[in-house]
Each structure stands twice: as C-alpha cells, then as structure tokens.
Short mmCIF file of C-alpha atoms in Angstrom, two decimals:
data_model
loop_
_atom_site.label_atom_id
_atom_site.label_comp_id
_atom_site.label_asym_id
_atom_site.label_seq_id
_atom_site.Cartn_x
_atom_site.Cartn_y
_atom_site.Cartn_z
CA UNK A 1 0.30 0.51 -0.01
CA UNK A 2 1.30 3.66 -1.17
CA UNK A 3 0.73 6.68 -0.17
CA UNK A 4 -3.68 6.99 0.04
CA UNK A 5 -5.62 8.47 -3.09
CA UNK A 6 -8.71 10.23 -1.93
CA UNK A 7 -10.30 7.83 0.40
CA UNK A 8 -14.46 8.92 -0.29
CA UNK A 9 -15.71 11.73 0.25
CA UNK A 10 -20.48 12.70 0.10
CA UNK A 11 -19.39 16.27 -1.73
CA UNK A 12 -17.61 15.89 -5.10
CA UNK A 13 -16.53 19.09 -6.34
CA UNK A 14 -14.84 19.09 -1.88
CA UNK A 15 -13.14 16.46 -4.05
CA UNK A 16 -12.68 17.28 -7.50
CA UNK A 17 -11.32 20.63 -4.95
CA UNK A 18 -8.95 17.87 -3.68
CA UNK A 19 -7.91 15.89 -6.50
CA UNK A 20 -6.84 19.51 -8.03
CA UNK A 21 -4.08 20.00 -5.62
CA UNK A 22 -3.05 16.86 -5.17
CA UNK A 23 -2.67 17.12 -8.94
CA UNK A 24 -0.83 20.40 -8.93
CA UNK A 25 -2.68 22.82 -10.95
CA UNK A 26 -2.21 26.67 -11.15
CA UNK A 27 -5.64 28.07 -9.78
CA UNK A 28 -6.30 29.44 -13.34
CA UNK A 29 -6.20 26.02 -14.53
CA UNK A 30 -9.55 25.28 -11.64
CA UNK A 31 -12.20 28.67 -12.28
CA UNK A 32 -14.21 26.09 -13.79
CA UNK A 33 -13.93 23.92 -10.11
CA UNK A 34 -13.64 26.88 -8.40
CA UNK A 35 -16.92 28.62 -9.95
CA UNK A 36 -18.82 25.89 -8.45
CA UNK A 37 -18.58 27.97 -4.65
CA UNK A 38 -21.39 29.22 -3.63
CA UNK A 39 -21.84 31.16 -0.36
CA UNK A 40 -23.77 27.91 1.34
CA UNK A 41 -21.01 25.88 0.53
CA UNK A 42 -17.53 27.64 0.85
CA UNK A 43 -17.14 25.69 4.41
CA UNK A 44 -19.07 23.00 4.29
CA UNK A 45 -16.57 19.85 4.80
CA UNK A 46 -16.31 16.35 3.20
CA UNK A 47 -16.85 13.09 4.37
CA UNK A 48 -13.57 12.45 6.23
CA UNK A 49 -14.50 16.30 7.60
CA UNK A 50 -12.31 18.39 5.89
CA UNK A 51 -12.93 21.74 4.96
CA UNK A 52 -11.29 23.62 1.62
CA UNK A 53 -9.35 26.23 2.85
CA UNK A 54 -8.38 23.17 5.66
CA UNK A 55 -7.07 21.27 2.26
CA UNK A 56 -5.63 24.63 0.39
CA UNK A 57 -3.55 24.70 3.61
CA UNK A 58 -2.02 21.21 3.93
CA UNK A 59 -1.24 21.47 0.61
CA UNK A 60 0.57 25.29 1.20
CA UNK A 61 -0.75 27.01 -1.04
CA UNK A 62 -1.77 30.17 -0.60
CA UNK A 63 -3.16 30.94 -4.61
CA UNK A 64 -6.57 29.38 -3.06
CA UNK A 65 -6.35 29.82 0.40
CA UNK A 66 -6.03 33.92 -0.58
CA UNK A 67 -8.51 32.64 -2.99
CA UNK A 68 -11.58 31.34 -0.56
CA UNK A 69 -10.94 33.91 2.03
CA UNK A 70 -11.91 36.01 -0.39
CA UNK A 71 -15.02 34.46 -0.63
CA UNK A 72 -15.95 34.48 3.20
CA UNK A 73 -13.53 31.35 4.01
CA UNK A 74 -12.76 30.47 7.69
CA UNK A 75 -10.82 28.50 9.86
CA UNK A 76 -11.64 27.54 13.81
CA UNK A 77 -8.71 26.89 15.65
CA UNK A 78 -7.33 24.18 16.60
CA UNK A 79 -9.62 22.12 14.39
CA UNK A 80 -8.79 23.56 11.63
CA UNK A 81 -4.78 22.79 12.39
CA UNK A 82 -5.36 19.47 13.17
CA UNK A 83 -7.57 18.84 10.19
CA UNK A 84 -4.62 19.68 7.62
CA UNK A 85 -1.70 18.14 9.88
CA UNK A 86 -4.39 15.00 9.09
CA UNK A 87 -4.75 16.06 5.46
CA UNK A 88 -0.59 16.16 5.31
CA UNK A 89 -0.30 13.19 6.53
CA UNK A 90 -2.26 11.39 4.82
CA UNK A 91 -1.94 12.61 0.71
CA UNK A 92 1.01 15.32 0.84
CA UNK A 93 3.79 13.05 -1.22
CA UNK A 94 6.81 16.05 -1.45
CA UNK A 95 8.62 16.59 1.17
CA UNK A 96 6.72 17.93 4.39
CA UNK A 97 8.72 20.02 7.26
CA UNK A 98 5.76 20.40 9.64
CA UNK A 99 6.64 18.39 12.91
CA UNK A 100 4.58 17.83 15.91
CA UNK A 101 5.54 19.94 18.66
CA UNK A 102 3.24 22.43 18.08
CA UNK A 103 0.32 19.91 18.58
CA UNK A 104 -0.47 18.56 21.77
CA UNK A 105 -0.91 14.53 22.32
CA UNK A 106 -4.33 15.09 23.03
CA UNK A 107 -4.51 16.79 19.20
CA UNK A 108 -2.74 13.93 18.00
CA UNK A 109 -5.54 11.18 19.23
CA UNK A 110 -8.14 12.37 18.03
CA UNK A 111 -9.80 11.70 15.06
CA UNK A 112 -11.84 12.58 11.84
CA UNK A 113 -15.00 12.28 10.03
CA UNK A 114 -13.77 8.93 8.96
CA UNK A 115 -12.69 8.00 12.30
CA UNK A 116 -8.75 8.11 11.24
CA UNK A 117 -7.15 8.93 13.35
CA UNK A 118 -2.74 9.98 13.07
CA UNK A 119 -1.75 7.25 13.20
CA UNK A 120 -4.37 5.85 10.72
CA UNK A 121 -3.01 8.33 8.07
CA UNK A 122 0.30 8.69 9.06
CA UNK A 123 0.33 5.35 7.84
CA UNK A 124 -2.07 5.82 5.04
CA UNK A 125 0.30 8.63 3.62
CA UNK A 126 3.72 6.10 4.11
CA UNK A 127 4.58 8.64 6.36
CA UNK A 128 7.24 6.31 8.04
CA UNK A 129 9.13 9.04 10.61
CA UNK A 130 5.10 11.08 11.59
CA UNK A 131 4.46 7.37 12.52
CA UNK A 132 7.54 6.87 14.97
CA UNK A 133 6.59 9.48 16.20
CA UNK A 134 3.16 9.56 16.62
CA UNK A 135 3.85 5.86 18.59
CA UNK A 136 6.14 7.23 20.47
CA UNK A 137 4.54 9.68 21.79
CA UNK A 138 3.32 9.59 25.78
CA UNK A 139 -0.12 8.67 26.65
CA UNK A 140 -0.55 8.16 22.67
CA UNK A 141 -3.57 5.07 22.47
CA UNK A 142 -4.62 5.22 19.33
CA UNK A 143 -3.28 1.48 18.03
CA UNK A 144 -5.88 -0.70 18.35
CA UNK A 145 -8.82 2.73 17.91
CA UNK A 146 -11.04 1.27 14.90
CA UNK A 147 -11.67 3.58 11.30
CA UNK A 148 -15.00 3.51 9.09
CA UNK A 149 -13.70 1.02 6.99
CA UNK A 150 -13.04 -0.99 10.73
CA UNK A 151 -9.06 -0.82 9.88
CA UNK A 152 -6.98 -0.65 12.85
CA UNK A 153 -3.92 0.73 12.52
CA UNK A 154 -2.21 -2.96 12.65
CA UNK A 155 -4.01 -3.51 9.30
CA UNK A 156 -2.94 -0.85 7.68
CA UNK A 157 0.17 -1.33 8.73
CA UNK A 158 0.47 -4.93 7.52
CA UNK A 159 -0.69 -4.51 3.72
CA UNK A 160 2.03 -0.81 3.29
CA UNK A 161 5.68 -1.14 3.79
CA UNK A 162 5.91 -0.67 7.06
CA UNK A 163 9.70 -0.66 8.27
CA UNK A 164 10.04 -4.01 10.31
CA UNK A 165 11.07 -1.83 13.72
CA UNK A 166 7.99 -0.13 13.17
CA UNK A 167 6.07 -2.71 13.09
CA UNK A 168 6.47 -5.15 15.80
CA UNK A 169 5.65 -1.85 17.96
CA UNK A 170 2.55 -1.70 16.89
CA UNK A 171 1.93 -5.19 16.87
CA UNK A 172 3.16 -5.02 21.04
CA UNK A 173 1.31 -2.71 21.87
CA UNK A 174 -2.09 -4.52 19.69
CA UNK A 175 -5.55 -5.88 21.83
CA UNK A 176 -6.83 -6.25 18.33
CA UNK A 177 -4.07 -9.06 16.37
CA UNK A 178 -7.22 -11.02 15.45
CA UNK A 179 -9.55 -8.43 13.85
CA UNK A 180 -11.33 -8.14 10.68
CA UNK A 181 -11.05 -4.76 9.04
CA UNK A 182 -14.19 -3.74 6.07
CA UNK A 183 -12.89 -6.15 3.67
CA UNK A 184 -12.56 -9.04 5.68
CA UNK A 185 -9.22 -9.34 6.56
CA UNK A 186 -7.38 -9.68 9.61
CA UNK A 187 -3.72 -8.44 10.14
CA UNK A 188 -2.17 -11.53 8.62
CA UNK A 189 -4.14 -11.81 5.98
CA UNK A 190 -2.25 -9.16 5.01
CA UNK A 191 0.73 -10.11 5.47
CA UNK A 192 0.00 -12.89 3.63
CA UNK A 193 -1.22 -11.31 1.10
CA UNK A 194 2.41 -9.33 0.82
CA UNK A 195 4.31 -12.26 0.70
CA UNK A 196 6.22 -10.67 4.61
CA UNK A 197 7.42 -13.26 6.06
CA UNK A 198 8.72 -11.57 9.18
CA UNK A 199 5.16 -9.37 9.73
CA UNK A 200 4.20 -13.21 9.38
CA UNK A 201 6.45 -13.96 12.50
CA UNK A 202 5.21 -11.39 14.42
CA UNK A 203 1.76 -11.49 14.85
CA UNK A 204 2.04 -15.57 14.71
CA UNK A 205 4.01 -14.55 18.02
CA UNK A 206 1.92 -12.19 19.11
CA UNK A 207 -1.22 -15.35 19.50
CA UNK A 208 -2.47 -14.60 15.71
CA UNK A 209 -5.15 -17.82 14.45
CA UNK A 210 -3.15 -19.31 11.64
CA UNK A 211 -6.37 -21.06 10.58
CA UNK A 212 -8.29 -17.49 10.85
CA UNK A 213 -10.47 -17.00 7.23
CA UNK A 214 -11.38 -14.45 5.46
CA UNK A 215 -14.84 -13.05 5.84
CA UNK A 216 -15.14 -12.97 1.82
CA UNK A 217 -13.72 -16.16 -0.11
CA UNK A 218 -12.98 -17.85 3.54
CA UNK A 219 -9.72 -18.41 3.11
CA UNK A 220 -7.07 -18.90 5.35
CA UNK A 221 -3.43 -16.89 5.21
CA UNK A 222 -1.92 -19.73 3.68
CA UNK A 223 -4.17 -19.82 1.19
CA UNK A 224 -3.64 -15.44 -0.32
CA UNK A 225 -0.12 -16.60 0.49
CA UNK A 226 -0.28 -19.28 -2.04
CA UNK A 227 -2.57 -17.25 -4.08
CA UNK A 228 0.57 -14.49 -4.42
CA UNK A 229 2.81 -16.89 -4.69
CA UNK A 230 5.43 -15.99 -2.83
CA UNK A 231 7.21 -18.09 -1.71
CA UNK A 232 8.70 -16.44 2.01
CA UNK A 233 5.24 -16.83 3.19
CA UNK A 234 4.69 -20.16 2.49
CA UNK A 235 7.61 -21.78 4.53
CA UNK A 236 7.39 -19.15 7.26
CA UNK A 237 2.89 -20.33 7.07
CA UNK A 238 4.27 -23.40 6.72
CA UNK A 239 6.72 -23.74 10.07
CA UNK A 240 3.22 -23.03 12.69
CA UNK A 241 2.37 -26.11 14.63
CA UNK A 242 -0.85 -25.49 14.53
CA UNK A 243 -1.72 -24.94 11.00
CA UNK A 244 -4.33 -26.45 9.60
CA UNK A 245 -4.01 -27.79 5.57
CA UNK A 246 -7.22 -28.85 5.58
CA UNK A 247 -9.30 -25.76 5.71
CA UNK A 248 -11.64 -25.45 2.94
CA UNK A 249 -12.81 -21.81 1.40
CA UNK A 250 -16.23 -20.88 0.28
CA UNK A 251 -15.06 -22.60 -2.33
CA UNK A 252 -14.02 -25.45 -1.44
CA UNK A 253 -10.69 -24.97 -2.00
CA UNK A 254 -7.57 -26.56 0.71
CA UNK A 255 -3.83 -25.52 0.91
CA UNK A 256 -2.68 -28.38 -2.34
CA UNK A 257 -5.47 -27.30 -4.55
CA UNK A 258 -3.65 -23.61 -3.78
CA UNK A 259 -0.79 -24.91 -4.71
CA UNK A 260 -1.22 -27.53 -6.87
CA UNK A 261 -2.52 -24.99 -9.23
CA UNK A 262 0.11 -23.10 -8.78
CA UNK A 263 1.73 -24.33 -12.23
CA UNK A 264 5.41 -22.79 -10.49
CA UNK A 265 5.21 -24.40 -7.12
CA UNK A 266 8.30 -24.87 -5.32
CA UNK A 267 8.83 -28.95 -4.99
CA UNK A 268 9.88 -28.63 -1.69
CA UNK A 269 6.83 -27.11 -0.82
CA UNK A 270 3.93 -28.69 -2.60
CA UNK A 271 5.65 -31.46 -0.56
CA UNK A 272 5.20 -30.08 2.62
CA UNK A 273 1.44 -29.62 1.93
CA UNK A 274 0.46 -32.64 -0.20
CA UNK A 275 2.04 -34.57 3.37
CA UNK A 276 0.23 -33.01 6.04
CA UNK A 277 -2.82 -32.94 3.51
CA UNK A 278 -5.66 -35.33 4.29
CA UNK A 279 -7.56 -36.06 1.65
CA UNK A 280 -5.63 -35.70 -2.32
CA UNK A 281 -9.19 -36.21 -3.70
CA UNK A 282 -11.16 -33.57 -2.75
CA UNK A 283 -13.24 -32.08 -4.64
CA UNK A 284 -13.79 -28.01 -4.84
CA UNK A 285 -17.15 -26.19 -5.75
CA UNK A 286 -16.11 -26.98 -10.24
CA UNK A 287 -15.81 -31.16 -8.68
CA UNK A 288 -11.85 -30.00 -9.43
CA UNK A 289 -9.56 -32.40 -7.50
CA UNK A 290 -5.83 -31.28 -6.67
CA UNK A 291 -4.93 -33.06 -10.00
CA UNK A 292 -7.33 -31.79 -11.89
CA UNK A 293 -5.81 -28.07 -11.36
CA UNK A 294 -1.97 -29.89 -11.80
CA UNK A 295 -2.82 -30.41 -14.54
CA UNK A 296 -5.28 -27.65 -15.66
CA UNK A 297 -2.35 -25.02 -14.78
CA UNK A 298 0.62 -27.05 -16.43
CA UNK A 299 2.29 -27.74 -13.72
CA UNK A 300 4.93 -30.93 -13.74
CA UNK A 301 6.36 -30.14 -9.99
CA UNK A 302 2.54 -30.58 -8.88
CA UNK A 303 2.11 -33.45 -11.00
CA UNK A 304 4.52 -35.56 -10.33
CA UNK A 305 4.54 -35.17 -6.96
CA UNK A 306 0.28 -36.25 -7.19
CA UNK A 307 0.99 -39.27 -9.01
CA UNK A 308 3.76 -40.49 -6.62
CA UNK A 309 1.56 -39.59 -4.08
CA UNK A 310 2.23 -42.05 -0.83
CA UNK A 311 2.12 -39.95 2.17
CA UNK A 312 -0.93 -40.67 4.18
CA UNK A 313 -2.69 -42.00 1.03
CA UNK A 314 -2.67 -44.72 -1.88
CA UNK A 315 -2.58 -41.72 -4.07
CA UNK A 316 -5.12 -39.59 -6.46
CA UNK A 317 -8.01 -41.23 -8.35
CA UNK A 318 -7.07 -40.70 -11.97
CA UNK A 319 -10.29 -41.94 -12.92
CA UNK A 320 -12.90 -39.48 -11.26
CA UNK A 321 -13.93 -36.07 -13.11
CA UNK A 322 -15.19 -32.38 -12.23
CA UNK A 323 -18.38 -31.53 -12.47
CA UNK A 324 -18.42 -31.30 -16.03
CA UNK A 325 -17.19 -34.95 -15.97
CA UNK A 326 -13.87 -34.31 -16.93
CA UNK A 327 -11.28 -36.81 -15.74
CA UNK A 328 -7.24 -36.09 -15.61
CA UNK A 329 -7.02 -38.07 -18.65
CA UNK A 330 -8.42 -35.27 -20.43
CA UNK A 331 -6.59 -32.20 -19.09
CA UNK A 332 -3.47 -34.39 -19.49
CA UNK A 333 -4.80 -34.74 -22.97
CA UNK A 334 -4.85 -30.40 -23.16
CA UNK A 335 -1.34 -30.11 -22.02
CA UNK A 336 0.66 -29.72 -25.38
CA UNK A 337 3.52 -30.45 -24.97
CA UNK A 338 2.74 -32.84 -21.58
CA UNK A 339 6.42 -34.05 -20.66
CA UNK A 340 5.59 -38.12 -22.04
CA UNK A 341 6.06 -39.61 -18.16
CA UNK A 342 3.85 -38.45 -17.00
CA UNK A 343 1.10 -38.54 -20.14
CA UNK A 344 1.72 -42.41 -19.89
CA UNK A 345 1.62 -42.42 -16.41
CA UNK A 346 -1.75 -40.79 -16.29
CA UNK A 347 -2.86 -43.12 -19.19
CA UNK A 348 -1.38 -46.17 -17.51
CA UNK A 349 -3.72 -45.91 -14.28
CA UNK A 350 -6.25 -44.49 -16.10
CA UNK A 351 -9.46 -47.45 -16.19
CA UNK A 352 -11.04 -46.09 -18.86
CA UNK A 353 -9.16 -44.48 -21.93
CA UNK A 354 -12.78 -42.88 -23.70
CA UNK A 355 -14.79 -41.36 -21.19
CA UNK A 356 -16.75 -39.31 -22.34
CA UNK A 357 -16.38 -35.35 -20.13
CA UNK A 358 -19.66 -34.13 -20.54
CA UNK A 359 -19.55 -30.61 -21.92
CA UNK A 360 -18.19 -31.01 -25.66
CA UNK A 361 -18.78 -34.51 -25.31
CA UNK A 362 -14.89 -35.82 -26.25
CA UNK A 363 -13.09 -38.03 -25.10
CA UNK A 364 -9.59 -37.97 -23.95
CA UNK A 365 -8.19 -38.31 -28.21
CA UNK A 366 -10.70 -35.38 -28.24
CA UNK A 367 -8.92 -33.19 -26.49
CA UNK A 368 -5.31 -34.31 -27.70
CA UNK A 369 -5.86 -33.12 -31.40
CA UNK A 370 -7.68 -30.04 -30.55
CA UNK A 371 -5.01 -28.93 -28.89
CA UNK A 372 -2.21 -30.23 -31.33
CA UNK A 373 -0.71 -32.38 -28.74
CA UNK A 374 2.01 -34.96 -29.93
CA UNK A 375 2.47 -36.30 -26.77
CA UNK A 376 -0.74 -37.03 -26.12
CA UNK A 377 -1.99 -38.65 -29.96
CA UNK A 378 0.77 -40.91 -29.88
CA UNK A 379 0.53 -42.01 -26.52
CA UNK A 380 -3.22 -42.44 -26.89
CA UNK A 381 -2.91 -43.77 -30.48
CA UNK A 382 -0.71 -46.77 -28.97
CA UNK A 383 -3.94 -47.96 -26.90
CA UNK A 384 -5.81 -51.28 -28.57
CA UNK A 385 -8.86 -50.42 -27.14
CA UNK A 386 -8.82 -46.44 -28.13
CA UNK A 387 -12.04 -46.47 -29.67
CA UNK A 388 -11.82 -43.45 -33.51
CA UNK A 389 -15.74 -43.56 -33.94
CA UNK A 390 -16.52 -41.93 -30.69
CA UNK A 391 -18.81 -38.44 -31.67
CA UNK A 392 -18.59 -35.24 -30.04
CA UNK A 393 -21.58 -33.46 -29.35
CA UNK A 394 -20.54 -31.28 -32.39
CA UNK A 395 -20.09 -34.98 -34.36
CA UNK A 396 -16.68 -34.79 -34.73
CA UNK A 397 -15.01 -38.25 -34.85
CA UNK A 398 -10.67 -37.94 -34.28
CA UNK A 399 -10.32 -38.00 -38.29
CA UNK A 400 -12.21 -34.89 -38.62
CA UNK A 401 -9.56 -32.83 -35.76
CA UNK A 402 -6.67 -34.56 -37.35
CA UNK A 403 -8.01 -33.25 -40.62
CA UNK A 404 -7.86 -29.61 -39.32
CA UNK A 405 -3.93 -29.57 -38.08
CA UNK A 406 -2.54 -28.34 -40.38
CA UNK A 407 1.04 -29.67 -39.78
CA UNK A 408 -0.09 -32.94 -37.57
CA UNK A 409 3.13 -35.56 -38.50
CA UNK A 410 2.10 -37.43 -41.79
CA UNK A 411 2.26 -41.02 -39.11
CA UNK A 412 0.09 -40.12 -36.41
CA UNK A 413 -2.63 -38.87 -38.60
CA UNK A 414 -1.76 -42.51 -40.77
CA UNK A 415 -2.96 -44.18 -37.34
CA UNK A 416 -5.88 -42.90 -37.81
CA UNK A 417 -6.76 -42.92 -40.62
CA UNK A 418 -6.55 -46.58 -40.88
CA UNK A 419 -8.39 -46.44 -37.59
CA UNK A 420 -11.14 -45.40 -38.89
CA UNK A 421 -14.41 -46.54 -39.79
CA UNK A 422 -16.40 -43.97 -41.57
CA UNK A 423 -14.19 -42.02 -43.63
CA UNK A 424 -16.78 -40.92 -45.00
CA UNK A 425 -18.59 -39.06 -41.68
CA UNK A 426 -19.42 -35.56 -41.56
CA UNK A 427 -19.38 -33.30 -38.90
CA UNK A 428 -22.87 -31.99 -37.32
CA UNK A 429 -22.73 -28.48 -38.15
CA UNK A 430 -21.87 -27.78 -41.42
CA UNK A 431 -22.11 -31.52 -43.22
CA UNK A 432 -18.24 -31.51 -43.66
CA UNK A 433 -15.95 -34.16 -44.49
CA UNK A 434 -12.27 -34.64 -42.83
CA UNK A 435 -11.87 -34.41 -46.10
CA UNK A 436 -13.36 -31.28 -46.52
CA UNK A 437 -11.85 -30.25 -42.89
CA UNK A 438 -8.64 -30.19 -44.57
CA UNK A 439 -8.58 -28.19 -48.31
CA UNK A 440 -10.85 -25.64 -45.61
CA UNK A 441 -7.54 -25.88 -42.97
CA UNK A 442 -4.37 -26.68 -46.21
CA UNK A 443 -3.36 -29.80 -44.03
CA UNK A 444 -1.30 -30.83 -47.53
CA UNK A 445 -0.47 -34.31 -44.98
CA UNK A 446 -4.44 -34.62 -44.46
CA UNK A 447 -5.38 -33.97 -48.30
CA UNK A 448 -2.67 -36.19 -49.39
CA UNK A 449 -4.01 -39.31 -47.30
CA UNK A 450 -7.62 -38.63 -48.12
CA UNK A 451 -7.71 -37.95 -51.46
CA UNK A 452 -6.02 -41.68 -51.96
CA UNK A 453 -9.47 -43.53 -49.99
CA UNK A 454 -12.62 -40.84 -49.92
CA UNK A 455 -15.08 -39.96 -51.95
CA UNK A 456 -14.49 -36.55 -53.69
CA UNK A 457 -17.65 -36.32 -54.62
CA UNK A 458 -19.73 -36.13 -50.86
CA UNK A 459 -21.16 -32.40 -50.61
CA UNK A 460 -21.36 -30.73 -47.70
CA UNK A 461 -24.87 -29.17 -47.15
CA UNK A 462 -23.78 -25.96 -49.23
CA UNK A 463 -23.60 -28.43 -51.82
CA UNK A 464 -19.75 -28.46 -52.30
CA UNK A 465 -17.31 -31.35 -53.15
CA UNK A 466 -13.91 -30.93 -52.37
CA UNK A 467 -13.40 -29.99 -56.00
CA UNK A 468 -15.55 -27.26 -55.27
CA UNK A 469 -12.92 -26.15 -52.34
CA UNK A 470 -10.26 -26.94 -54.07
CA UNK A 471 -10.85 -24.13 -57.09
CA UNK A 472 -10.99 -21.33 -54.28
CA UNK A 473 -7.32 -22.01 -52.56
CA UNK A 474 -5.09 -20.04 -54.37
CA UNK A 475 -2.10 -22.19 -55.41
CA UNK A 476 -3.02 -24.90 -54.51
CA UNK A 477 0.09 -26.75 -54.60
CA UNK A 478 1.12 -28.66 -57.47
CA UNK A 479 1.10 -32.58 -56.63
CA UNK A 480 -2.13 -32.08 -54.57
CA UNK A 481 -3.42 -30.68 -57.87
CA UNK A 482 -2.11 -34.51 -59.12
CA UNK A 483 -3.18 -36.09 -57.07
CA UNK A 484 -6.65 -35.45 -57.32
CA UNK A 485 -7.06 -35.19 -61.32
CA UNK A 486 -5.40 -38.82 -60.96
CA UNK A 487 -8.04 -40.00 -58.37
CA UNK A 488 -10.38 -38.04 -61.29
CA UNK A 489 -9.72 -40.07 -63.14
CA UNK A 490 -9.68 -42.96 -61.90
CA UNK A 491 -13.56 -43.08 -59.95
CA UNK A 492 -14.37 -42.00 -63.90
CA UNK A 493 -12.55 -45.24 -65.10
CA UNK A 494 -14.12 -46.98 -62.86
CA UNK A 495 -17.87 -49.39 -64.45
CA UNK A 496 -20.76 -48.01 -62.70
CA UNK A 497 -21.35 -51.67 -60.85
CA UNK A 498 -17.75 -50.94 -58.96
CA UNK A 499 -17.72 -47.17 -58.01
CA UNK A 500 -18.99 -46.99 -54.70
CA UNK A 501 -22.39 -46.35 -53.70
CA UNK A 502 -23.45 -42.52 -53.78
CA UNK A 503 -20.40 -41.73 -56.08
CA UNK A 504 -20.98 -38.99 -58.68
CA UNK A 505 -17.79 -38.59 -61.31
CA UNK A 506 -20.26 -35.87 -63.13
CA UNK A 507 -18.05 -32.95 -62.24
CA UNK A 508 -14.93 -32.24 -64.38
CA UNK A 509 -11.32 -31.99 -62.97
CA UNK A 510 -9.57 -30.11 -61.62
CA UNK A 511 -7.67 -26.95 -63.74
#
C-alpha cells in the first residue's frame, strides 16, 4: 500500500478541489471547480470532515487559500490545524517539514469524521518517520482505534511497506490481533497477501489465528500466500504447529488445491503441503481435485508429486471426474507439451481411455487432437482399446480434428486414418467430411492421404464438394492438383457396378 488516493467524499465539488491540489494544478486551471463554490458551500466539509481551506493549507497553496478567504472561508482554531495536519499526513507526497511539536497529545489522538487518527493517516500516507513519532508520543493509545473501515493501525501496517521495527512496535501494543476489517481480513491475511515472512512471524508470535478465514472467500493466510505465489510467506506459515492445511474456502479449495494451481510451485513446499493434507482427492465447488488443477495449470512439479503420492493415502484417483465429467486424462490431453513420462503415468492409471466429458462430449483423443498435442495423441493411439468412432457434441470423430491440424505428423495422421471405420462421416454443423476440413485448413498431409481413400464428390450442406473447395484455394500445390485429377480419372474409369454407392463423377476435373 503506497500513499493513499482520496478515500471517500460525499461532496463531488470538494473531491474535485482536492484532486486539483493533489495534481498540483494552477489556480487558473481550476476556475471551473472554483466557480461552483457558493456562499452556502464555502465552509462545507467532505466525508472525512475537511474543508477546502484545510485542504489548501495542507498543500501550502497560498493562492487557493487567499481565493477561498475572499469568498468567505473561515478557520476554526485547533481543529483547523489538526485537519490540515491530517490531510498532509495522508495525501501530501513531497517532503513535508511540519512537525508535531506544536500539537498536543490530545490533538494527535483525535480522529477525523471517518474515525481515522493521525496514526491511521500517517500509515495511509506512508509517512514512516511520522508514524514512529506518533507512536512515541507519551499517552498515545491510538494503536487499537478502529476507523470507519474497521481498520486498526495493525491492518494498515500489515498491508503496507511499513518498516519492520515500526511494525513490531505496533504489534506489541495491539490488543486486536485477530480483528477483521471491512474487507474481511485480519492483519495476518494482509501480511500473507503482501508476502512478508517477518510480519507473519511477528503476528504469529503475538497469537494471530493462523487458520482464521477471511469473510469474503473463506481463505486462510496460507491460501492467500499461495495465491500470491510467495515462497517466503508460505514457508513461514508452514512452520506453525497449529496450521491446518485442510481448511476449505467458500469454493472448497484447500491449500493443496491452491498449491497445485501454482504452475511453478517449489517442489519442497508442495511436498510439505501434500504430507499435511488428509484428502488428496478433495474436490472444489467445481468438482476439481488437486490433480485436475495441477494438469490444468501445467504444473509438472505438482502433477509428478501427486502421481507419486504415498504419504497419507494411496494417491489420487485418476478416473474421478470434475463436475463436467472431465478426468485427469482429459486435462492431460489438453496439455500440448506435457512431459511424456507424466502422460504415460496418467494413461496407465486410467481405467477408461474413452471416457466422455459432459460439455463437449469429447474423449481424451478429441482433446489431444484439438490442442495438437503430439505426445498425448501418439500415446493414446498406442492403446489397443482407444476408439476412433466416438462423435463429440458437434459430431466430430478424431479424424475430423486430425484433418484440421495443418502440420500434423504424417505417422499420426496415417494411424488415425487406418483406424477410422467411416472415412466419409460428416460433422454436425456444416456437413463437412474430413476431406472438406483438411482442404479448409490447407493441411497437405491430410489432403494427400484422404484423397487416396475418400469419395471426393461428397457434398457438404452448401452442396460443395472437395473439388469446389480446392477451386477456391489460391496457389494449390501442384502435387495435390495432380493427385486430385488422378483420383477423378480413376473414378471415371471405374465401371458403375464397381463404383462405391453415392460416388458421382459428373463433376469435371480440377483445373
């Protein structure tokens, strides 16, 4: 947290005035703002309790002060000076030479209309020397004051770049170590979000509840440290004997889920969380396990550790599906450059290589081809039980997807082609065959092989044949042109009784 923007205001005119001061605009540039001031509003206060004259005084703008005074602005003794001090503490960025010598401890202990004390405001404004001075004032007990956002000084210190010595001083004097602010966070939540191991240790030593869940998402400090990918914060929290890694947030995420979703999670941290986890197959609100998330975020470390898991359980159930029926094998197939050993392990542990997820109604092979994963496609095709006649929601069989892969390795395409029963199958939306799709994708590998085996005269829903589609392809490779014409000549030379049903060669050759 750096120096604060204007927190709130009920008066737009004062907000605009304050913004002009913060932007260091000249008085000539602000006549549109100043002209809106009336005799009734000249001494109005914003939601923090400040007048325009107090704002101008805090920013040392004599030109604005003189203008306001001529319009009837007035100052009211000690409160006026206190408010000018408060504004400067929070909003003035330049070096500010005002000291606290002329202010009594009673004045410093006062609060503005939002119940912010000088300590709150100095923390908001990142005025660390002032924070230290205010803390050292005898009789000052502002550390535990709660402002209108339910924040104590400890909350603000925890989420700012507050110096460690100052932070520790605030921690020692606090009596509200586990108080929640208006954002639903305790100081420990903020420290974890900021990734500060020193602040975390100081708070835990004071008795902060390491398992407290924030009021919004139900996250613990460990959840937040993992979300922020802070290695040092996670390490510090894992040292706590009372830490419970199995606490679930509102989305039912445990620390293990969060760690698995960290694509570059350090192996040692993941192992520690895994060892402390009671249920490696716990599901989030979307039905995802840690293994699903590790694969989804391409975390080789988390995936490897989960597959090798042997600490407190037998390991993850690979065939369990999420709320959409998507298994680990489906997720692995979508990982384009998945390490070969990882995919092989998942494939070996999968009982049903042809499992169909619910949204796309696709198998792992559909996903592998759609994401153009050479590893996943190759290993799936090596399985004797893999089926290539399953249609997804759009009635695509694997051959359709393979045909759309422009640079598919020839060996992979041939393996799919030879295992496909119905080469002329059409997809649902446009009535396209694999040959139509291959021409549309300009996949020379697919076109070359399909022309040797398919009926080139099959029409799509728009009555277009492969010949029509090739005709709209500029600069067709000569070898493909020759192959198509050769195929047509063979069809023309085939007696009617030997020609496959439905083959009409009345269309002329490709030119």
